[in-house]
Amino acid sequence: MRVNAYAAPAAGEPLVPTTVERRAVGPNDVLIAIEYAGICHSDIHTVNGDWGPQPFPVVPGHEIVGTVTEVGSDVSRHAVGDRVGVGCMVNSCGECESCRNGDEQYCQQGMVPTYAGTDRDGTTTQGGYSTHVVVDADYVLSVPAGIDPAAAAPLLCAGITTYAPLRRWGAGPGRRVAVVGLGGLGHMAVKIAHALGAEVTVLSQSLKKQEDGLRLGADTYFATSDPSTFEHLAGRFDLIVNTVSAVIDVDAYLGLLAVDGTLVNVGAPAEPLSLNAMSLISARRSYAGSMIGGIALTQEMLDFCGEHGIGAEVEVIDAAQVNEAYERVLASDVRYRFVIDAATLA
Ligand SMILES: [Zn+2]
Ligand SMILES: [Zn+2]
């Protein structure tokens, strides 16, 4: 079936309305009528060619929420009418050690990204800035009724990207967690870490968003542009989740960790980072990275957000505003995620 979509025709060019082909619903497929698609910074990097050549035209979008309108004959976990979500991957080999461990995002054959990827049948994947998508049922998540569907969309990337390290490194009662950067990822990290019961601190360049940070669940908020912040908070945190994609002074942030503390990067700067090994050795600290999460963990995150009434802070836009929204994301002028209303694509 051909469906309406917004696509980048070539690297760095504005997105334009177009149509894309969706495959016929196979035995294990789900056809989803898309309601909302979040705009992730990765979408912009991809269509701008920052991450290398892409199979243009590219329909971005990997924060997808919609309702099931058709299921294949073998599908039992989703039914017509269910509200569902699709995140950053739509397939993986299912057989390697990572896949068997529920870490499909680290599939040794390479997971299939939701857009600009090559699916296992050889076709190019096209993402969620569209009216419909067909996805293998094993990569389709259930979205709990308690979350507004527009606010749920960003959970599929920003939510799981922050939930995964918070869970893995034990954010919870009695633990001090710092979140570096209060953007799309950071604001989700604050909400989730707070709901997990941790003491939450935001480390932001300035105090401009302090009021928001405290409202979203942070206990304290500090400006990293103020050198006294690093003296004042030395040795304080059990976990720091760095959501910033710029080069940071790694040693300065490691110095904020307690003994056995971990600094986790979920932001991916284009330039290499450097550190002094003594920053780790002197207090048995770790420096780690984390990318989205497996399907089971993504479902756990959605269920957790449903129980705790957590969604993203969103600004819903028409599809025709997508290029303007990209400009605003690049200017950090969004609180905190744009979400496309897919009804405006019809
Ligand atoms: Zn994303
Ligand atoms: Zn695999």
Tab-separated table of C-alpha atoms and ligand atoms in Angstrom:
chain	number	residue	atom	x	y	z
A	1	MET	CA	0.000	0.000	0.000
A	2	ARG	CA	1.153	3.551	-0.696
A	3	VAL	CA	0.829	5.934	2.218
A	4	ASN	CA	1.465	9.620	2.818
A	5	ALA	CA	4.730	10.635	4.445
A	6	TYR	CA	7.262	13.434	4.856
A	7	ALA	CA	10.688	12.636	3.485
A	8	ALA	CA	14.091	14.250	3.015
A	9	PRO	CA	14.838	13.916	-0.731
A	10	ALA	CA	18.605	14.363	-0.262
A	11	ALA	CA	21.145	15.223	2.424
A	12	GLY	CA	20.495	18.613	4.013
A	13	GLU	CA	17.374	19.338	1.951
A	14	PRO	CA	14.078	20.301	3.586
A	15	LEU	CA	11.558	17.539	4.084
A	16	VAL	CA	8.705	17.406	1.567
A	17	PRO	CA	5.352	15.612	1.414
A	18	THR	CA	5.510	12.374	-0.545
A	19	THR	CA	4.240	8.805	-0.514
A	20	VAL	CA	6.015	5.590	0.422
A	21	GLU	CA	5.213	1.931	-0.103
A	22	ARG	CA	4.400	-0.217	2.924
A	23	ARG	CA	4.687	-3.971	2.514
A	24	ALA	CA	1.659	-6.256	2.614
A	25	VAL	CA	0.915	-7.473	6.148
A	26	GLY	CA	2.803	-10.759	6.562
A	27	PRO	CA	1.899	-13.553	9.020
A	28	ASN	CA	3.863	-11.949	11.888
A	29	ASP	CA	3.267	-8.300	10.930
A	30	VAL	CA	1.161	-5.536	12.420
A	31	LEU	CA	-0.267	-2.627	10.408
A	32	ILE	CA	-0.331	0.522	12.517
A	33	ALA	CA	-2.311	3.686	11.796
A	34	ILE	CA	0.141	6.276	13.161
A	35	GLU	CA	-1.249	8.943	15.495
A	36	TYR	CA	1.946	10.685	16.581
A	37	ALA	CA	5.643	10.649	15.706
A	38	GLY	CA	8.241	12.378	17.861
A	39	ILE	CA	11.129	14.364	16.387
A	40	CYS	CA	14.440	13.065	17.707
A	41	HIS	CA	17.778	14.815	17.211
A	42	SER	CA	18.929	11.617	15.431
A	43	ASP	CA	16.365	12.288	12.706
A	44	ILE	CA	18.073	15.593	11.965
A	45	HIS	CA	21.601	14.124	12.057
A	46	THR	CA	20.516	11.386	9.664
A	47	VAL	CA	18.812	13.560	7.042
A	48	ASN	CA	21.598	16.151	7.239
A	49	GLY	CA	24.103	13.438	6.358
A	50	ASP	CA	26.038	13.938	9.616
A	51	TRP	CA	26.206	10.155	10.018
A	52	GLY	CA	27.310	9.317	6.492
A	53	PRO	CA	25.481	8.529	3.251
A	54	GLN	CA	21.797	7.563	3.546
A	55	PRO	CA	19.368	5.756	1.220
A	56	PHE	CA	17.418	8.886	0.192
A	57	PRO	CA	14.570	9.637	0.153
A	58	VAL	CA	14.472	9.097	3.919
A	59	VAL	CA	11.283	9.232	5.999
A	60	PRO	CA	12.583	9.788	9.539
A	61	GLY	CA	10.769	9.052	12.787
A	62	HIS	CA	11.429	6.392	15.427
A	63	GLU	CA	9.138	7.566	18.183
A	64	ILE	CA	5.879	6.179	16.844
A	65	VAL	CA	2.517	5.748	18.550
A	66	GLY	CA	-0.644	4.572	16.817
A	67	THR	CA	-3.394	1.990	16.765
A	68	VAL	CA	-3.383	-1.460	15.245
A	69	THR	CA	-5.614	-1.724	12.177
A	70	GLU	CA	-4.616	-5.172	10.913
A	71	VAL	CA	-2.620	-8.141	12.213
A	72	GLY	CA	-1.083	-11.145	10.441
A	73	SER	CA	-2.396	-14.654	11.002
A	74	ASP	CA	0.374	-15.610	13.475
A	75	VAL	CA	0.138	-12.493	15.654
A	76	SER	CA	-1.255	-13.063	19.143
A	77	ARG	CA	0.284	-10.313	21.281
A	78	HIS	CA	-1.388	-7.390	19.476
A	79	ALA	CA	-4.977	-7.020	18.290
A	80	VAL	CA	-6.889	-4.603	16.072
A	81	GLY	CA	-7.676	-1.443	18.063
A	82	ASP	CA	-4.726	-1.755	20.488
A	83	ARG	CA	-2.618	1.349	21.085
A	84	VAL	CA	0.965	0.462	20.262
A	85	GLY	CA	4.388	1.992	19.801
A	86	VAL	CA	7.471	1.458	17.662
A	87	GLY	CA	10.902	2.714	18.675
A	88	CYS	CA	14.330	2.798	17.074
A	89	MET	CA	14.450	-0.759	15.723
A	90	VAL	CA	12.069	-2.916	13.729
A	91	ASN	CA	14.056	-6.149	13.425
A	92	SER	CA	17.185	-8.024	14.469
A	93	CYS	CA	18.588	-11.504	13.838
A	94	GLY	CA	16.858	-13.026	16.875
A	95	GLU	CA	19.547	-15.672	17.205
A	96	CYS	CA	22.827	-14.112	18.355
A	97	GLU	CA	23.868	-13.843	21.991
A	98	SER	CA	22.706	-10.204	22.256
A	99	CYS	CA	19.285	-11.014	20.812
A	100	ARG	CA	18.917	-14.068	23.053
A	101	ASN	CA	19.826	-11.877	26.038
A	102	GLY	CA	17.095	-9.369	25.188
A	103	ASP	CA	19.638	-6.832	23.960
A	104	GLU	CA	18.360	-6.715	20.379
A	105	GLN	CA	19.770	-3.187	20.035
A	106	TYR	CA	23.249	-4.740	20.220
A	107	CYS	CA	22.452	-7.515	17.706
A	108	GLN	CA	25.720	-8.885	16.357
A	109	GLN	CA	24.262	-8.903	12.831
A	110	GLY	CA	23.198	-5.286	13.374
A	111	MET	CA	19.695	-4.340	14.437
A	112	VAL	CA	17.428	-2.974	11.715
A	113	PRO	CA	16.782	0.715	12.386
A	114	THR	CA	13.229	1.995	11.929
A	115	TYR	CA	14.298	4.224	9.037
A	116	ALA	CA	17.188	4.428	6.587
A	117	GLY	CA	18.016	0.799	7.350
A	118	THR	CA	17.904	-2.398	5.334
A	119	ASP	CA	15.256	-4.776	6.605
A	120	ARG	CA	15.836	-8.516	6.614
A	121	ASP	CA	13.853	-8.822	3.360
A	122	GLY	CA	16.263	-6.380	1.667
A	123	THR	CA	13.896	-3.398	1.570
A	124	THR	CA	14.799	0.032	2.943
A	125	THR	CA	12.964	0.938	6.135
A	126	GLN	CA	10.946	4.170	6.258
A	127	GLY	CA	10.025	5.769	9.568
A	128	GLY	CA	7.147	7.309	11.399
A	129	TYR	CA	6.575	10.688	9.694
A	130	SER	CA	3.804	8.876	7.873
A	131	THR	CA	0.205	7.760	8.204
A	132	HIS	CA	0.876	4.020	8.448
A	133	VAL	CA	3.671	1.556	9.061
A	134	VAL	CA	3.957	-2.246	8.881
A	135	VAL	CA	6.220	-3.731	11.564
A	136	ASP	CA	7.097	-7.241	12.743
A	137	ALA	CA	4.896	-7.866	15.818
A	138	ASP	CA	7.914	-8.770	17.989
A	139	TYR	CA	9.177	-5.174	17.681
A	140	VAL	CA	5.810	-3.554	18.444
A	141	LEU	CA	5.262	-2.348	22.017
A	142	SER	CA	2.006	-1.999	23.955
A	143	VAL	CA	1.322	1.571	25.084
A	144	PRO	CA	-0.518	1.685	28.436
A	145	ALA	CA	-3.856	3.497	28.545
A	146	GLY	CA	-2.628	5.872	31.274
A	147	ILE	CA	-0.317	7.879	28.989
A	148	ASP	CA	-1.526	10.526	26.554
A	149	PRO	CA	-0.538	9.138	23.122
A	150	ALA	CA	1.289	12.296	22.001
A	151	ALA	CA	3.285	12.357	25.256
A	152	ALA	CA	3.958	8.621	24.915
A	153	ALA	CA	5.651	8.887	21.505
A	154	PRO	CA	9.017	10.239	22.786
A	155	LEU	CA	9.185	7.423	25.337
A	156	LEU	CA	10.016	5.069	22.450
A	157	CYS	CA	13.460	6.673	22.033
A	158	ALA	CA	14.158	9.346	24.655
A	159	GLY	CA	12.351	7.347	27.340
A	160	ILE	CA	14.121	4.030	26.847
A	161	THR	CA	17.499	5.692	26.197
A	162	THR	CA	17.401	7.116	29.725
A	163	TYR	CA	15.428	4.357	31.477
A	164	ALA	CA	17.961	1.690	30.444
A	165	PRO	CA	21.021	3.189	32.205
A	166	LEU	CA	18.959	4.316	35.197
A	167	ARG	CA	17.767	0.723	35.719
A	168	ARG	CA	21.080	-0.931	34.915
A	169	TRP	CA	23.081	1.231	37.324
A	170	GLY	CA	20.478	1.049	40.064
A	171	ALA	CA	18.801	4.459	40.268
A	172	GLY	CA	16.434	4.160	43.224
A	173	PRO	CA	15.865	5.143	46.845
A	174	GLY	CA	19.029	6.215	48.623
A	175	ARG	CA	20.924	6.761	45.371
A	176	ARG	CA	22.108	10.118	44.115
A	177	VAL	CA	21.685	10.566	40.387
A	178	ALA	CA	22.798	13.510	38.272
A	179	VAL	CA	21.460	14.217	34.802
A	180	VAL	CA	23.685	16.297	32.534
A	181	GLY	CA	21.638	18.426	30.128
A	182	LEU	CA	17.919	19.183	30.288
A	183	GLY	CA	16.772	18.573	26.720
A	184	GLY	CA	14.691	15.828	25.103
A	185	LEU	CA	16.684	13.053	26.769
A	186	GLY	CA	17.503	14.898	29.985
A	187	HIS	CA	13.945	15.826	30.860
A	188	MET	CA	12.930	12.166	30.532
A	189	ALA	CA	15.881	11.086	32.691
A	190	VAL	CA	14.777	13.506	35.416
A	191	LYS	CA	11.174	12.285	35.407
A	192	ILE	CA	12.125	8.611	35.387
A	193	ALA	CA	14.925	8.856	37.972
A	194	HIS	CA	12.570	10.761	40.284
A	195	ALA	CA	9.819	8.144	39.825
A	196	LEU	CA	12.372	5.402	40.570
A	197	GLY	CA	12.931	7.084	43.946
A	198	ALA	CA	16.434	8.470	43.428
A	199	GLU	CA	17.623	11.875	44.610
A	200	VAL	CA	17.940	13.782	41.331
A	201	THR	CA	20.227	16.662	40.401
A	202	VAL	CA	20.287	18.465	37.062
A	203	LEU	CA	23.637	19.719	35.800
A	204	SER	CA	22.893	22.228	33.054
A	205	GLN	CA	25.021	24.845	31.381
A	206	SER	CA	22.962	27.643	32.932
A	207	LEU	CA	20.095	28.034	35.383
A	208	LYS	CA	17.723	29.052	32.549
A	209	LYS	CA	15.563	25.924	32.867
A	210	GLN	CA	15.881	25.534	36.644
A	211	GLU	CA	12.183	26.056	37.306
A	212	ASP	CA	11.290	23.370	34.752
A	213	GLY	CA	13.872	20.962	36.132
A	214	LEU	CA	12.526	21.222	39.667
A	215	ARG	CA	8.943	20.891	38.432
A	216	LEU	CA	9.854	17.755	36.455
A	217	GLY	CA	11.227	16.079	39.571
A	218	ALA	CA	14.776	17.289	40.232
A	219	ASP	CA	15.699	17.906	43.871
A	220	THR	CA	18.551	20.255	43.043
A	221	TYR	CA	19.831	22.104	39.979
A	222	PHE	CA	23.298	23.468	39.271
A	223	ALA	CA	24.957	25.421	36.476
A	224	THR	CA	28.048	23.756	35.006
A	225	SER	CA	29.249	27.132	33.723
A	226	ASP	CA	29.890	27.986	37.388
A	227	PRO	CA	33.227	26.379	38.385
A	228	SER	CA	32.178	26.255	42.045
A	229	THR	CA	29.568	23.630	41.076
A	230	PHE	CA	32.362	21.102	40.545
A	231	GLU	CA	33.941	21.859	43.928
A	232	HIS	CA	30.642	21.879	45.764
A	233	LEU	CA	29.435	18.545	44.332
A	234	ALA	CA	32.768	16.657	44.323
A	235	GLY	CA	32.371	12.948	45.116
A	236	ARG	CA	28.610	13.238	45.487
A	237	PHE	CA	26.875	11.043	42.892
A	238	ASP	CA	26.388	7.297	42.488
A	239	LEU	CA	25.384	7.721	38.861
A	240	ILE	CA	25.666	10.481	36.288
A	241	VAL	CA	23.708	10.163	33.042
A	242	ASN	CA	25.248	12.445	30.424
A	243	THR	CA	22.687	13.294	27.741
A	244	VAL	CA	24.825	15.953	26.058
A	245	SER	CA	26.203	15.253	22.578
A	246	ALA	CA	28.993	17.801	22.896
A	247	VAL	CA	32.550	17.282	24.108
A	248	ILE	CA	32.684	17.630	27.904
A	249	ASP	CA	35.517	17.739	30.423
A	250	VAL	CA	35.192	14.059	31.365
A	251	ASP	CA	37.601	14.326	34.305
A	252	ALA	CA	35.576	17.129	35.846
A	253	TYR	CA	32.400	15.014	35.731
A	254	LEU	CA	34.168	11.876	36.983
A	255	GLY	CA	35.266	13.959	39.936
A	256	LEU	CA	31.618	14.348	40.907
A	257	LEU	CA	31.244	10.581	41.380
A	258	ALA	CA	31.435	8.812	44.725
A	259	VAL	CA	33.525	5.641	45.142
A	260	ASP	CA	32.148	3.005	42.715
A	261	GLY	CA	30.154	5.664	40.883
A	262	THR	CA	29.461	5.459	37.157
A	263	LEU	CA	29.306	8.107	34.458
A	264	VAL	CA	27.180	6.895	31.529
A	265	ASN	CA	27.122	8.592	28.136
A	266	VAL	CA	23.881	8.359	26.194
A	267	GLY	CA	24.759	11.413	24.124
A	268	ALA	CA	27.239	10.698	21.325
A	269	PRO	CA	29.616	13.565	20.514
A	270	ALA	CA	31.126	13.480	17.032
A	271	GLU	CA	34.601	14.255	18.439
A	272	PRO	CA	36.622	11.843	20.613
A	273	LEU	CA	36.607	12.390	24.387
A	274	SER	CA	39.677	12.082	26.555
A	275	LEU	CA	40.164	11.359	30.219
A	276	ASN	CA	42.870	10.896	32.815
A	277	ALA	CA	42.822	7.275	34.040
A	278	MET	CA	43.505	8.531	37.575
A	279	SER	CA	39.973	9.998	37.581
A	280	LEU	CA	38.735	6.382	37.479
A	281	ILE	CA	41.436	4.669	39.535
A	282	SER	CA	41.301	7.067	42.465
A	283	ALA	CA	37.763	5.992	43.417
A	284	ARG	CA	37.060	2.749	41.479
A	285	ARG	CA	34.836	4.724	39.128
A	286	SER	CA	33.468	3.561	35.782
A	287	TYR	CA	32.832	5.343	32.532
A	288	ALA	CA	30.167	3.648	30.414
A	289	GLY	CA	27.879	4.059	27.430
A	290	SER	CA	24.362	2.873	26.703
A	291	MET	CA	22.159	2.834	23.589
A	292	ILE	CA	18.318	2.600	23.750
A	293	GLY	CA	17.209	-0.756	25.217
A	294	GLY	CA	15.901	-4.179	24.231
A	295	ILE	CA	12.273	-4.865	23.444
A	296	ALA	CA	11.448	-6.415	26.846
A	297	LEU	CA	13.054	-3.503	28.705
A	298	THR	CA	11.247	-1.005	26.463
A	299	GLN	CA	7.946	-2.648	27.402
A	300	GLU	CA	8.948	-2.535	31.077
A	301	MET	CA	9.688	1.202	30.674
A	302	LEU	CA	6.299	1.861	29.054
A	303	ASP	CA	4.501	-0.066	31.804
A	304	PHE	CA	6.491	1.849	34.447
A	305	CYS	CA	5.590	5.171	32.807
A	306	GLY	CA	1.945	4.078	32.639
A	307	GLU	CA	1.917	3.279	36.371
A	308	HIS	CA	3.594	6.548	37.281
A	309	GLY	CA	1.730	8.753	34.796
A	310	ILE	CA	4.930	9.722	33.006
A	311	GLY	CA	4.958	11.116	29.484
A	312	ALA	CA	7.245	13.524	27.693
A	313	GLU	CA	6.640	17.292	27.703
A	314	VAL	CA	5.597	17.803	24.109
A	315	GLU	CA	4.721	20.467	21.580
A	316	VAL	CA	2.389	18.908	18.995
A	317	ILE	CA	2.866	20.242	15.466
A	318	ASP	CA	1.405	19.748	11.998
A	319	ALA	CA	3.539	17.793	9.534
A	320	ALA	CA	3.983	20.954	7.441
A	321	GLN	CA	5.888	22.531	10.374
A	322	VAL	CA	8.558	19.839	10.468
A	323	ASN	CA	11.348	21.869	8.812
A	324	GLU	CA	10.717	24.785	11.149
A	325	ALA	CA	10.735	22.338	14.071
A	326	TYR	CA	14.149	21.023	12.954
A	327	GLU	CA	15.525	24.575	13.049
A	328	ARG	CA	14.155	25.017	16.537
A	329	VAL	CA	15.599	21.702	17.768
A	330	LEU	CA	19.019	22.770	16.463
A	331	ALA	CA	18.600	26.049	18.343
A	332	SER	CA	17.571	24.150	21.529
A	333	ASP	CA	14.259	26.009	21.303
A	334	VAL	CA	11.882	23.232	22.338
A	335	ARG	CA	10.475	22.194	25.694
A	336	TYR	CA	11.060	19.341	25.356
A	337	ARG	CA	10.020	17.317	22.327
A	338	PHE	CA	8.204	18.070	19.082
A	339	VAL	CA	5.604	15.505	18.132
A	340	ILE	CA	4.001	15.408	14.688
A	341	ASP	CA	0.247	14.911	14.617
A	342	ALA	CA	0.000	12.268	11.892
A	343	ALA	CA	-3.615	13.250	11.168
A	344	THR	CA	-2.120	16.281	9.373
A	345	LEU	CA	-0.470	13.912	6.875
A	346	ALA	CA	-3.719	12.349	5.729
B	1	ZN	ZN	15.905	8.893	18.757
B	2	ZN	ZN	21.026	-10.722	16.835
